[in-house]
Amino acid sequence: MRIYPAKPKTVYFYGTCLVDMFDPEAGLDAISLLEQQGLEVIFIEKQTCCGQPAYSSGYTKEAKLVAQNQMDLFVDPWPVIVLSGSCGGMMHHHYRRLYQGDSAQATVEKFCNRVFELTEFLVNVCRIKLEDKGDATSVVMHTSCAARREMNVHVTATQLLNQLQNVELKIPAYESECCGFGGTFAVRHPHISQAMVEDKTRHLSETKAAVLVSADWGCLLNINGAFEYQGQSLKGRHIASFLLERIGGK
Amino acid sequence: MNHSSKGPEHFHSQAKAALGDPQLRQNFRGAMDYLQDKRKSAFHDPVEEEKIRDLSEAIRQRCLSKLPQLLELLDTNCTRNGIEVHWAENSDEANDIIARIAQRHEAKLIIKGKSMVSEEIELNHEMAKLGIECLESDMGEYIVQLDGDKPSHIIMPAIHKNKQEVSDTFEHHLDNFTPTLDVDELIQTGRTRLRQKFYDADIGLSGVNFAVAETGSLCLVENEGNGRMCTTVPKVHIAITGIEKVVEFLSDVPPLYSALTRSATGQAITTYFNIISSPRKSGERDGPLEVHLVLLDNGRTQAYQDADMRKTLQCIRCGACMNHCPVYTRVGGHAYGTVYPGPIGQIISPHLMGLDKTKELVTASSFCGACAEVCPVRIPIPDILQRLRTAAKNPPEADMIPMTGQASAASTLESLAMKGFAFAATTPTLYHAGTWSATKLKGLMPDNIGPWTQCRTSPKFADNTLHQLIKTRNKKKGETS
Ligand code: SF4
């Protein structure tokens, strides 16, 4: 179990490359959520990508280069809030692994311990209280496997949704099963990935929820792409945007 | 139907064929759902589950940390008990040892209990060449053997079949069989056909679940009773095991046994648990006159030499990782083309067969982590897979022992692309230029981007990147303050 620090005054914000390119609004919404908690949010202009694509493909050296470069950007001891569970997992868990036995190991560990996924941070550090101002609706959530198994943030995301009085949370069949994205997996093993995303989209739409939310843009690229291909109307959004909208912040 | 595959090099086509077989997919999904439920109810108390896993992991790590000494001790104590111990570096040596024992006894028929290691060395095939028949007596293995097939799961070899298909197999291969969908009747049929064979066989062969160094005993976990028959009725018993299966103390066995059966089939204990400590002693009325133990390496010491990979050897072969793997559930065991399929197969096969043959397998994971979440001995399977991917792509570092087939997946193009990625991700101006043009030129994004768009539309870039939006936002803020 992770021990959480007291609420700080300032945080760093890590948008992730997918949010940067595909859903920048979610980034702004997350910043608003954090600012509403009275935090000063610093976005380092030079941030790029956490290095996961190289890491998961077996290019450890390249991944380490990227990791070092990113870590160097966050010099002050503030928490780094990451907008995706899988990038959070990369920076919180795998950066450590990259530096196993390295002289920089202790410094890297310190950085890793400063990394938090957004929902985890809102619940466990900010102890946020949400006041739902929206109409009655239903929502289904998909959590990335890294978010679930490395960061345990399916719990915190659920806690946030449960705070919303007018939102009914639907649970899909095979809730914890992978959507079949897995970064390069979807391209290296397209047929298996297809079988997985087809099952995932079926289980999600079978809940008849009005909205799909996720804290991971990797999964959403996969799931939304499949929904659109199938001509379905359900469309996933980042949980930050959904939350901000519900509390009337938009 | 024979699902036998051509090997792990053909994973892609084998997986594709399996995905296109709706019956096969339904059989696997149903079976895996069932096994997942069973495991869940066996571990209904999460606190207890964590305790069992902690303990099991600790035992396996302790035993592996002294593996060479424990193997010596096992050899000494088995020998003292009258069990003859043989060491085999690879499959050929193991088959030779077994062939020599068989020939000494002029054996014509070997009756087998369940042993994945015997599959690993292709024992049946090798013995057939010498005119020795090997007959499987585990019900699943028996069905698979009738089909001329290979197991698709390590504890449930015929799980790819439903009862209709089993009935069809029996109808096809057994005389005087009336087709039935009654499972008890099907099992009874197999049992009756096998009964006499236990008496006819010259040799009984089994695997080993735990080999106890302290006492020189072999433990066998099973549900059907055929394992006990194989190891008691014929006058010679040969046990074969990978060298990693040794444990230090007899007291190490109960916790591992409990972790094994709960993880595998959700059972608290199995119907049979056999401890074999010696051949028949004078005055005893049953048991074999000779007991042999074959200890097989076959690439395991390669895994042993590396601190991360060594964890692979903690495995107690429960099958939980495959039961929970979304890839295995969809493609089934045969697609892997290896003796051990699924997540454990993906991390052990590179040591047994070389990375050159298995490089496709190590990429066949979305890193979802479901395997590690259930592994009773906490093998970090995705982390090990990540290491194997690195080894498949890159030559060994200066201080590392090379793996067989290391760097066989090295690709100049991909490596250049990854260097390019690292360069862009560490050069913000380049990265920004890239993401900026991606959003600006999104109209040029093709509708068809290879395999991605076979079931998805292509991703849509936003109008502006987050970097740009924040710049605008900060400017506005600056103006208003
Ligand atoms: S790797 Fe773990 S879960 Fe898989 S078979 Fe081995 S012990 Fe069981």
XYZ file of C-alpha atoms and ligand atoms in Angstrom:
739
model
C 0.000 0.000 0.000
C 1.210 3.445 -0.909
C 1.565 6.098 1.778
C 0.270 9.440 0.569
C 1.755 12.817 1.435
C -0.146 15.826 2.761
C -1.658 18.116 0.169
C 1.052 20.340 -1.337
C 0.717 23.903 -2.629
C 2.133 23.228 -6.064
C 2.077 20.281 -8.464
C 3.612 19.441 -11.804
C 1.233 18.329 -14.499
C 2.119 15.579 -16.967
C -0.247 15.553 -19.916
C 1.082 12.460 -21.756
C 1.669 12.426 -25.496
C -1.701 10.896 -26.361
C -3.692 13.542 -24.509
C -1.390 16.129 -26.034
C -2.324 15.074 -29.550
C -5.778 13.550 -29.276
C -7.643 15.130 -26.368
C -5.893 18.269 -25.143
C -9.189 19.503 -23.629
C -8.906 16.672 -21.108
C -5.557 18.125 -20.112
C -7.050 21.568 -19.521
C -9.962 20.033 -17.621
C -7.629 18.114 -15.355
C -5.689 21.304 -14.674
C -8.947 23.058 -13.764
C -9.856 20.248 -11.386
C -6.499 20.571 -9.657
C -6.688 24.357 -9.524
C -10.120 24.106 -7.935
C -8.379 22.208 -5.184
C -6.356 25.326 -4.530
C -3.218 24.014 -6.170
C -0.798 25.860 -8.328
C -0.323 23.715 -11.440
C 2.957 23.881 -13.336
C 3.109 22.566 -16.883
C 6.650 22.132 -18.083
C 6.732 23.135 -21.705
C 9.562 20.725 -22.530
C 7.759 17.524 -21.490
C 7.159 15.001 -24.252
C 6.443 11.305 -23.700
C 7.209 8.899 -20.869
C 9.103 6.478 -23.105
C 6.743 3.534 -22.780
C 6.621 2.699 -26.518
C 10.359 2.005 -26.551
C 10.306 0.244 -23.200
C 7.537 -2.188 -24.019
C 9.096 -3.020 -27.385
C 12.345 -4.071 -25.758
C 14.353 -0.909 -26.483
C 15.498 -0.424 -22.931
C 18.405 1.860 -23.712
C 16.230 4.258 -25.689
C 13.585 4.158 -22.964
C 16.174 5.039 -20.359
C 17.333 8.025 -22.403
C 13.787 9.318 -22.582
C 13.163 8.615 -18.899
C 16.265 10.518 -17.848
C 15.325 13.410 -20.078
C 11.828 13.642 -18.614
C 12.952 13.270 -15.006
C 15.447 16.098 -15.467
C 12.558 18.465 -16.194
C 10.903 18.126 -12.821
C 13.553 19.561 -10.545
C 11.459 20.790 -7.636
C 10.203 18.219 -5.131
C 6.524 18.641 -6.073
C 4.249 15.779 -7.023
C 3.991 14.943 -10.721
C 0.362 14.354 -11.681
C 0.000 12.086 -14.681
C -3.111 11.987 -16.802
C -2.983 8.284 -17.577
C -2.624 5.188 -15.442
C -0.345 3.447 -17.860
C 2.063 6.379 -18.233
C 1.800 6.746 -14.471
C 2.753 3.076 -14.161
C 5.697 3.609 -16.463
C 6.981 6.555 -14.440
C 6.115 5.190 -11.016
C 7.199 1.543 -11.494
C 9.248 1.013 -14.597
C 11.578 3.991 -14.292
C 12.800 2.228 -11.141
C 13.381 -0.968 -13.069
C 15.375 0.871 -15.700
C 17.751 2.048 -13.001
C 18.131 -1.210 -11.086
C 21.720 -1.468 -9.911
C 22.518 1.966 -11.353
C 24.302 4.587 -9.256
C 21.348 6.915 -9.832
C 18.901 4.364 -8.414
C 18.154 6.237 -5.182
C 17.508 9.547 -6.974
C 15.241 7.818 -9.463
C 13.283 6.118 -6.671
C 12.645 9.540 -5.174
C 11.271 10.754 -8.465
C 9.108 7.637 -8.902
C 7.566 8.171 -5.502
C 6.495 11.654 -6.569
C 4.466 10.338 -9.494
C 0.695 10.093 -9.051
C -2.122 9.342 -11.429
C -4.789 12.068 -11.455
C -7.686 10.211 -9.787
C -5.364 8.698 -7.231
C -4.098 12.153 -6.361
C -7.548 13.747 -6.188
C -8.855 11.061 -3.855
C -5.895 10.213 -1.665
C -4.013 13.489 -1.455
C -6.603 16.202 -2.140
C -9.403 14.207 -0.477
C -11.682 15.860 -2.972
C -15.438 16.217 -2.385
C -17.421 16.465 -5.592
C -20.813 18.075 -5.788
C -22.787 16.712 -8.709
C -24.667 19.424 -10.573
C -25.636 17.407 -13.624
C -28.812 15.597 -14.663
C -29.314 11.933 -13.974
C -27.213 9.740 -16.219
C -25.399 6.430 -16.272
C -21.751 5.789 -16.885
C -19.514 2.817 -17.505
C -15.811 2.980 -16.870
C -12.871 1.268 -18.493
C -9.571 1.270 -16.692
C -6.329 0.390 -18.374
C -4.599 -2.732 -17.128
C -1.608 -0.728 -15.946
C -3.893 1.656 -14.097
C -5.625 -1.279 -12.484
C -2.764 -3.599 -11.721
C 0.221 -1.322 -11.334
C -1.374 1.770 -9.874
C -4.571 0.416 -8.311
C -6.387 3.486 -9.613
C -9.536 1.705 -10.770
C -10.410 2.026 -7.093
C -9.907 5.790 -6.943
C -11.628 6.446 -10.265
C -14.633 4.463 -9.008
C -14.610 6.407 -5.757
C -14.795 9.666 -7.711
C -17.684 8.462 -9.847
C -19.478 7.211 -6.769
C -19.327 10.692 -5.281
C -21.563 11.902 -8.104
C -25.115 11.646 -6.817
C -26.933 11.664 -10.135
C -24.623 9.256 -11.884
C -25.332 5.568 -11.919
C -22.181 3.492 -12.369
C -22.689 0.387 -14.511
C -20.314 -2.555 -14.298
C -19.555 -4.374 -17.555
C -18.984 -8.098 -17.872
C -15.279 -9.010 -17.816
C -14.642 -5.613 -16.277
C -10.965 -6.195 -15.553
C -10.115 -7.769 -18.893
C -7.717 -6.002 -21.237
C -9.161 -4.049 -24.191
C -6.466 -5.378 -26.507
C -4.517 -2.178 -27.029
C -1.179 -2.790 -25.355
C 0.641 -0.205 -27.473
C 2.517 -2.009 -30.216
C 0.638 -5.238 -29.411
C -2.367 -3.939 -31.388
C -0.188 -3.643 -34.461
C 2.070 -6.668 -33.991
C -0.817 -9.012 -33.253
C -3.744 -7.308 -34.969
C -6.015 -10.347 -35.079
C -5.765 -11.105 -31.396
C -6.134 -7.424 -30.584
C -9.221 -7.275 -32.776
C -10.807 -10.222 -30.969
C -10.132 -8.498 -27.665
C -11.451 -5.050 -28.576
C -14.557 -6.552 -30.160
C -15.342 -8.371 -26.942
C -14.544 -5.282 -24.884
C -16.795 -2.960 -26.893
C -19.616 -5.518 -26.757
C -19.391 -5.810 -22.980
C -19.256 -2.043 -22.565
C -22.240 -1.351 -24.777
C -24.246 -4.163 -23.222
C -24.361 -2.124 -20.017
C -26.498 0.429 -21.907
C -24.642 3.204 -20.096
C -25.013 6.676 -21.596
C -21.357 7.577 -21.192
C -18.037 5.739 -21.224
C -15.191 7.220 -19.244
C -11.586 6.229 -18.829
C -8.466 7.720 -17.386
C -6.339 6.267 -20.170
C -6.151 7.596 -23.675
C -4.410 4.508 -25.001
C -7.445 2.365 -24.264
C -9.772 5.098 -25.516
C -8.016 5.294 -28.883
C -8.598 1.586 -29.224
C -12.139 1.423 -27.874
C -13.412 4.605 -29.531
C -11.889 3.565 -32.832
C -13.703 0.241 -32.629
C -17.010 1.836 -31.593
C -16.833 4.248 -34.486
C -15.923 1.480 -36.925
C -18.959 -0.473 -35.741
C -21.154 2.607 -36.161
C -22.048 2.728 -32.482
C -22.833 5.967 -30.735
C -21.126 5.254 -27.413
C -17.943 7.241 -27.161
C -15.375 7.314 -24.420
C -14.167 10.511 -22.798
C -11.449 11.228 -20.330
C -12.686 11.046 -16.773
C -11.239 14.511 -16.027
C -13.569 16.148 -18.554
C -16.559 14.204 -17.279
C -15.901 15.114 -13.650
C -15.350 18.794 -14.369
C -18.548 18.932 -16.369
C -20.546 17.230 -13.616
C -19.443 19.695 -10.971
C -20.330 22.601 -13.226
C -16.761 23.679 -13.834
C -17.252 23.894 -17.581
C -9.763 -32.592 -35.371
C -6.022 -32.369 -35.050
C -4.940 -28.967 -33.780
C -1.263 -29.797 -33.610
C 0.838 -26.877 -34.629
C 4.022 -26.450 -36.552
C 5.867 -24.669 -33.772
C 6.232 -21.241 -32.228
C 7.701 -19.757 -35.422
C 4.205 -20.054 -36.870
C 2.432 -18.370 -33.992
C 0.857 -15.714 -36.217
C -0.832 -18.069 -38.625
C -1.739 -20.538 -35.897
C -3.308 -17.805 -33.788
C -5.206 -16.478 -36.777
C -6.557 -19.922 -37.579
C -7.638 -20.441 -33.963
C -9.363 -17.047 -33.881
C -11.341 -18.069 -36.932
C -12.662 -21.247 -35.284
C -15.813 -20.252 -33.352
C -16.217 -23.645 -31.671
C -12.668 -23.576 -30.389
C -13.085 -20.041 -29.104
C -16.284 -20.918 -27.342
C -14.690 -23.982 -25.745
C -11.780 -21.982 -24.399
C -13.823 -19.043 -23.215
C -16.224 -21.364 -21.388
C -13.451 -23.398 -19.818
C -11.445 -20.367 -18.749
C -14.515 -18.672 -17.249
C -15.140 -21.842 -15.270
C -11.568 -22.098 -14.030
C -11.410 -18.421 -13.145
C -14.545 -18.814 -11.046
C -13.129 -21.891 -9.354
C -9.958 -20.081 -8.414
C -11.879 -17.108 -7.159
C -13.995 -19.182 -4.810
C -10.922 -21.023 -3.532
C -9.348 -17.698 -2.614
C -12.449 -16.041 -1.223
C -10.468 -14.375 1.548
C -8.034 -11.905 -0.026
C -5.943 -11.632 3.119
C -5.421 -15.377 3.208
C -4.708 -15.378 -0.523
C -1.919 -12.845 -0.094
C -0.468 -14.845 2.802
C -0.426 -18.061 0.798
C 1.188 -16.311 -2.146
C 3.809 -14.619 0.033
C 4.703 -17.897 1.662
C 4.805 -19.818 -1.620
C 6.979 -17.206 -3.263
C 9.362 -17.193 -0.309
C 9.668 -20.985 -0.321
C 10.328 -21.140 -4.046
C 12.892 -18.348 -3.877
C 14.695 -19.940 -0.962
C 14.838 -23.304 -2.719
C 16.041 -21.784 -5.983
C 18.689 -19.778 -4.170
C 20.306 -23.087 -3.185
C 19.331 -25.060 -6.246
C 22.707 -26.735 -6.923
C 23.127 -27.858 -3.306
C 19.533 -29.072 -3.077
C 19.906 -31.113 -6.239
C 23.022 -32.776 -4.815
C 21.190 -33.477 -1.595
C 18.198 -34.837 -3.490
C 20.492 -37.130 -5.434
C 22.185 -38.369 -2.239
C 18.953 -38.975 -0.360
C 17.119 -40.566 -3.269
C 20.060 -42.889 -3.856
C 20.127 -43.775 -0.166
C 16.425 -44.618 -0.437
C 17.087 -46.900 -3.392
C 15.877 -44.508 -6.096
C 18.286 -44.407 -9.008
C 19.004 -40.809 -10.073
C 19.930 -39.795 -13.627
C 20.968 -36.369 -14.914
C 20.023 -35.244 -18.394
C 21.321 -32.069 -19.959
C 18.858 -32.101 -22.834
C 15.992 -34.039 -24.398
C 18.215 -36.508 -26.210
C 20.013 -37.490 -23.042
C 16.744 -37.896 -21.178
C 15.300 -40.088 -23.908
C 18.489 -42.170 -23.989
C 18.326 -42.766 -20.268
C 14.701 -43.868 -20.461
C 15.358 -45.988 -23.545
C 18.215 -47.793 -21.807
C 16.079 -48.605 -18.793
C 13.281 -49.806 -21.068
C 15.602 -51.945 -23.144
C 17.151 -53.492 -20.062
C 13.673 -54.673 -19.117
C 12.722 -55.526 -22.690
C 9.769 -53.220 -22.248
C 7.116 -53.042 -24.931
C 4.604 -50.826 -23.173
C 5.101 -47.786 -20.970
C 1.989 -46.505 -19.207
C 2.168 -42.830 -18.423
C 0.767 -40.576 -15.775
C 0.699 -36.879 -16.485
C 4.067 -35.341 -17.263
C 4.628 -32.166 -19.237
C 8.357 -32.821 -19.151
C 7.783 -36.028 -21.107
C 5.997 -33.874 -23.693
C 8.957 -31.528 -23.639
C 11.368 -34.318 -24.595
C 8.837 -35.859 -27.019
C 9.140 -39.144 -25.225
C 6.233 -40.905 -26.957
C 7.646 -40.153 -30.361
C 11.195 -41.178 -29.441
C 10.104 -44.432 -27.808
C 7.894 -45.306 -30.769
C 11.033 -45.205 -32.921
C 12.419 -48.002 -30.738
C 9.246 -50.031 -30.941
C 8.131 -49.103 -27.447
C 4.555 -47.926 -27.066
C 3.776 -45.132 -24.634
C 0.182 -44.980 -23.496
C -1.258 -41.947 -21.748
C -3.485 -42.757 -18.793
C -4.503 -39.272 -17.687
C -7.978 -38.897 -19.203
C -7.225 -35.640 -20.972
C -3.900 -36.912 -22.268
C -5.574 -40.137 -23.382
C -8.111 -38.223 -25.481
C -5.409 -36.035 -26.958
C -3.292 -39.086 -27.759
C -6.195 -40.808 -29.526
C -6.440 -37.723 -31.717
C -2.726 -37.787 -32.491
C -2.755 -34.346 -30.951
C -0.835 -32.439 -28.288
C -2.079 -31.002 -24.989
C -3.468 -27.484 -25.193
C -3.176 -26.740 -21.489
C -0.681 -27.883 -18.879
C -3.165 -29.253 -16.378
C -6.154 -29.882 -18.627
C -4.681 -31.259 -21.823
C -7.972 -31.711 -23.686
C -9.649 -28.500 -22.576
C -9.980 -27.409 -26.200
C -12.680 -30.030 -26.665
C -16.286 -30.136 -25.517
C -18.090 -33.351 -24.621
C -19.528 -33.741 -28.103
C -16.038 -33.655 -29.558
C -14.769 -36.156 -26.976
C -17.610 -38.479 -27.863
C -16.705 -38.085 -31.541
C -13.080 -38.948 -30.784
C -14.082 -42.088 -28.913
C -16.474 -43.089 -31.657
C -13.735 -42.688 -34.176
C -11.049 -44.613 -32.322
C -12.694 -47.082 -29.933
C -14.548 -50.238 -30.864
C -18.058 -50.789 -29.562
C -18.514 -47.264 -28.306
C -21.980 -45.767 -28.312
C -21.837 -41.975 -28.625
C -22.956 -40.139 -25.500
C -22.898 -36.668 -24.006
C -22.882 -37.978 -20.459
C -19.526 -36.908 -19.046
C -19.425 -39.638 -16.399
C -20.094 -42.223 -19.043
C -17.362 -40.807 -21.265
C -14.838 -40.918 -18.429
C -15.958 -44.427 -17.490
C -15.340 -45.522 -21.068
C -11.778 -44.262 -20.971
C -11.136 -45.788 -17.576
C -12.384 -49.208 -18.572
C -10.282 -49.229 -21.709
C -7.181 -48.329 -19.736
C -7.682 -50.637 -16.775
C -5.955 -53.748 -18.084
C -3.102 -51.701 -19.513
C -1.779 -50.869 -16.068
C -1.180 -54.584 -15.555
C 0.182 -55.151 -19.036
C 2.688 -52.291 -18.904
C 6.333 -53.032 -18.172
C 7.070 -49.553 -16.997
C 5.074 -46.745 -15.420
C 6.218 -43.214 -16.106
C 5.190 -40.081 -14.239
C 6.112 -36.478 -13.720
C 6.947 -34.934 -10.357
C 5.263 -31.989 -8.667
C 7.752 -31.577 -5.839
C 11.021 -33.417 -5.267
C 11.980 -33.180 -1.608
C 15.742 -32.901 -1.052
C 15.636 -33.476 2.698
C 13.912 -36.854 2.470
C 14.678 -37.938 -1.078
C 10.976 -38.240 -1.943
C 8.892 -37.506 -4.996
C 5.444 -35.920 -4.621
C 2.704 -36.372 -7.173
C -0.522 -34.395 -7.233
C -3.452 -35.872 -9.131
C -7.206 -36.402 -9.201
C -7.822 -39.525 -11.217
C -5.852 -42.221 -9.435
C -4.090 -43.159 -12.646
C -0.908 -41.584 -11.311
C -0.964 -43.951 -8.360
C -1.621 -46.898 -10.671
C 1.280 -45.937 -12.963
C 3.681 -45.627 -10.078
C 2.583 -48.740 -8.186
C 1.490 -51.480 -10.542
C 4.262 -51.856 -13.158
C 7.487 -53.315 -11.820
C 9.524 -50.275 -12.898
C 8.670 -46.643 -12.238
C 10.451 -43.792 -13.988
C 9.816 -40.259 -12.779
C 10.986 -37.338 -14.865
C 11.196 -33.717 -13.819
C 12.811 -30.390 -14.575
C 15.603 -29.572 -12.143
C 13.689 -26.598 -10.739
C 11.069 -28.738 -9.033
C 13.228 -29.524 -6.018
C 12.227 -28.185 -2.593
C 14.347 -28.183 0.516
C 12.102 -29.598 3.242
C 9.079 -31.851 3.415
C 7.409 -28.996 5.277
C 7.767 -26.847 2.143
C 5.301 -29.090 0.363
C 1.950 -28.434 2.119
C 1.868 -24.669 1.454
C 2.934 -25.116 -2.166
C 0.441 -27.929 -2.623
C -2.350 -25.751 -1.303
C -1.301 -22.859 -3.548
C -1.126 -25.223 -6.507
C -4.529 -26.877 -6.227
C -6.395 -23.694 -5.365
C -4.823 -21.806 -8.251
C -5.279 -24.621 -10.736
C -8.753 -26.041 -10.232
C -9.938 -24.226 -7.131
C -9.629 -27.392 -5.058
C -8.539 -27.251 -1.416
C -6.777 -30.567 -1.974
C -6.780 -33.111 -4.756
C -8.240 -36.600 -4.590
C -4.797 -38.179 -4.575
C -1.477 -37.049 -3.240
C 1.340 -39.559 -3.608
C 4.699 -39.494 -1.888
C 7.174 -41.937 -3.338
C 10.259 -42.506 -1.237
C 11.664 -45.818 -2.397
C 11.066 -48.922 -4.477
C 9.187 -51.832 -2.889
C 10.914 -52.987 0.261
C 11.199 -56.588 1.318
C 8.003 -57.734 2.932
C 5.920 -55.087 1.113
C 3.168 -56.390 -1.136
C 3.067 -53.763 -3.823
C 5.040 -51.016 -5.474
C 7.630 -51.115 -8.248
C 10.865 -53.035 -7.816
C 12.856 -50.198 -9.354
C 12.333 -46.430 -9.138
C 14.267 -44.051 -11.360
C 14.403 -40.272 -11.260
C 15.454 -38.354 -14.368
C 16.483 -34.752 -13.695
C 16.272 -32.618 -16.824
C 18.000 -29.318 -17.457
C 17.155 -28.504 -21.089
C 17.888 -24.774 -20.864
C 16.793 -24.230 -17.277
C 20.291 -23.351 -16.097
C 20.289 -20.535 -18.632
C 17.271 -19.050 -16.855
C 18.932 -19.768 -13.529
C 22.001 -17.673 -14.328
C 20.116 -14.380 -14.545
C 18.571 -12.915 -11.407
C 15.381 -11.724 -13.187
C 14.897 -14.748 -15.399
C 15.519 -17.108 -12.495
C 12.096 -16.175 -11.167
C 10.687 -18.097 -14.127
C 11.792 -21.268 -12.351
C 9.602 -20.504 -9.338
C 6.696 -21.857 -11.393
C 4.719 -24.726 -9.885
C 2.788 -25.364 -13.110
C -0.685 -24.542 -11.861
C -1.881 -23.052 -15.129
C -3.580 -20.058 -13.473
C -1.690 -17.611 -15.676
C -3.080 -19.170 -18.850
C -6.548 -19.440 -17.341
C -6.554 -15.687 -16.840
C -4.699 -14.628 -19.971
C -6.862 -12.779 -22.515
C -4.591 -13.916 -25.332
C -4.589 -17.598 -24.337
C -8.375 -17.472 -23.849
C -8.792 -16.385 -27.436
C -6.199 -18.395 -29.319
C -5.944 -21.513 -27.142
C -2.885 -23.545 -26.291
C -2.028 -25.061 -29.655
C -1.475 -21.702 -31.329
C 1.672 -21.158 -29.275
C 3.313 -24.197 -30.815
C 5.136 -24.946 -27.571
C 4.728 -27.559 -24.849
C 3.990 -24.877 -22.270
C 1.497 -22.373 -23.694
C 0.224 -19.072 -22.355
C 2.168 -16.671 -20.140
C 4.403 -19.242 -18.450
C 5.127 -20.750 -21.848
C 6.075 -17.341 -23.176
C 8.735 -16.904 -20.519
C 10.054 -20.470 -20.179
C 10.056 -21.489 -23.862
C 12.805 -19.036 -24.881
C 15.129 -20.905 -22.498
C 14.039 -24.337 -23.670
C 13.961 -23.587 -27.394
C 15.987 -20.407 -27.939
C 14.826 -16.854 -28.566
C 15.237 -17.289 -32.306
C 12.354 -19.752 -32.385
C 10.234 -17.964 -29.787
C 10.702 -14.277 -30.566
C 7.106 -13.945 -31.817
C 5.795 -15.350 -28.565
C 7.442 -12.767 -26.362
C 5.598 -10.007 -28.213
C 2.228 -11.764 -27.926
C 1.192 -9.991 -24.764
C -0.546 -6.694 -24.172
C 1.244 -6.539 -20.813
C -2.136 -6.523 -19.114
C -0.654 -8.215 -16.062
C -3.555 -10.597 -15.387
C -1.052 -13.479 -15.231
C 1.113 -11.907 -12.553
C -1.980 -10.947 -10.608
C -2.917 -14.600 -10.105
C 0.426 -16.399 -10.091
C 0.605 -18.176 -6.723
C 4.364 -17.769 -6.544
C 4.295 -14.168 -7.746
C 6.357 -14.529 -10.889
C 6.486 -11.028 -12.448
C 5.656 -12.410 -15.876
C 5.257 -9.075 -17.743
C 8.570 -7.794 -16.373
C 10.319 -10.974 -17.486
C 8.654 -10.703 -20.897
C 9.949 -7.165 -21.166
C 13.468 -8.445 -20.452
C 13.039 -11.154 -23.066
C 11.900 -8.597 -25.624
C 15.031 -6.608 -24.909
C 17.154 -9.739 -25.292
C 15.406 -10.588 -28.551
C 16.197 -7.150 -29.959
C 19.655 -6.430 -28.553
C 22.976 -8.200 -28.097
C 23.929 -8.847 -24.455
C 25.499 -6.122 -22.329
C 29.165 -6.621 -21.501
C 28.529 -8.226 -18.115
C 25.705 -10.511 -19.253
C 25.602 -14.122 -20.319
C 24.074 -14.351 -23.794
C 20.809 -16.240 -24.231
C 20.386 -18.778 -26.994
C 18.995 -16.851 -29.945
C 19.758 -13.489 -28.383
C 19.256 -10.490 -30.713
C 17.566 -12.715 -33.292
C 14.680 -10.233 -33.551
C 17.021 -7.289 -34.089
C 15.670 -5.162 -36.899
C 17.634 -2.279 -38.348
C 14.511 -0.450 -39.404
C 12.735 -0.764 -36.084
C 15.867 0.044 -34.156
C 16.310 3.185 -36.254
C 12.704 4.107 -35.627
C 13.163 3.673 -31.879
C 16.332 5.732 -31.938
C 14.325 8.338 -33.797
C 11.592 8.128 -31.193
C 14.099 8.570 -28.368
C 15.667 11.500 -30.189
C 12.312 13.207 -30.728
C 11.163 12.539 -27.169
C 14.349 14.041 -25.771
C 14.360 17.025 -28.135
C 11.285 19.103 -27.272
C 11.455 21.304 -30.359
C 11.411 18.239 -32.576
C 8.643 16.633 -30.541
C 6.553 19.795 -30.711
C 7.113 20.144 -34.416
C 5.915 16.546 -34.780
C 2.784 16.851 -32.678
C 2.041 20.273 -34.128
C 2.166 19.000 -37.692
C 0.164 15.920 -36.708
C -2.679 18.176 -35.584
C -2.316 20.603 -38.475
C -2.041 17.992 -41.175
C -4.678 15.713 -39.742
C -6.666 16.010 -42.953
C -3.913 13.971 -44.553
C -4.264 11.093 -42.107
C -5.192 8.098 -44.260
C -8.400 6.197 -43.499
C -6.569 2.952 -43.775
C -3.535 2.622 -41.554
C -2.738 -1.040 -41.883
C -3.819 -3.561 -39.294
C -5.160 -0.888 -36.936
C -8.066 -0.025 -39.217
C -9.204 -3.592 -39.865
C -11.605 -3.147 -36.925
C -11.192 0.502 -35.909
C -11.337 3.897 -37.568
C -8.045 5.735 -37.592
C -7.377 8.015 -34.613
C -8.363 11.675 -34.986
C -5.885 14.305 -33.978
C -7.168 17.358 -32.116
C -7.049 20.822 -33.703
C -4.389 22.015 -31.295
C -2.021 20.189 -28.983
C -2.206 20.541 -25.237
C 1.083 22.381 -25.368
C -0.481 25.003 -27.644
C -3.677 25.287 -25.617
C -1.746 25.832 -22.434
C 0.329 28.522 -24.075
C -2.842 30.337 -25.094
C -4.331 29.827 -21.656
C -1.260 31.191 -19.912
C -1.203 34.195 -22.223
C -4.844 34.964 -21.422
C -4.142 34.569 -17.743
C -1.197 36.931 -18.068
C -3.411 39.506 -19.787
C -6.152 39.370 -17.173
C -3.901 39.451 -14.145
S 3.707 -19.012 -13.895
Fe 2.594 -18.922 -11.958
S 0.448 -18.985 -12.601
Fe 1.633 -19.680 -14.366
S 1.695 -21.886 -14.179
Fe 3.525 -21.109 -13.147
S 2.943 -20.912 -11.010
Fe 1.060 -21.093 -12.163
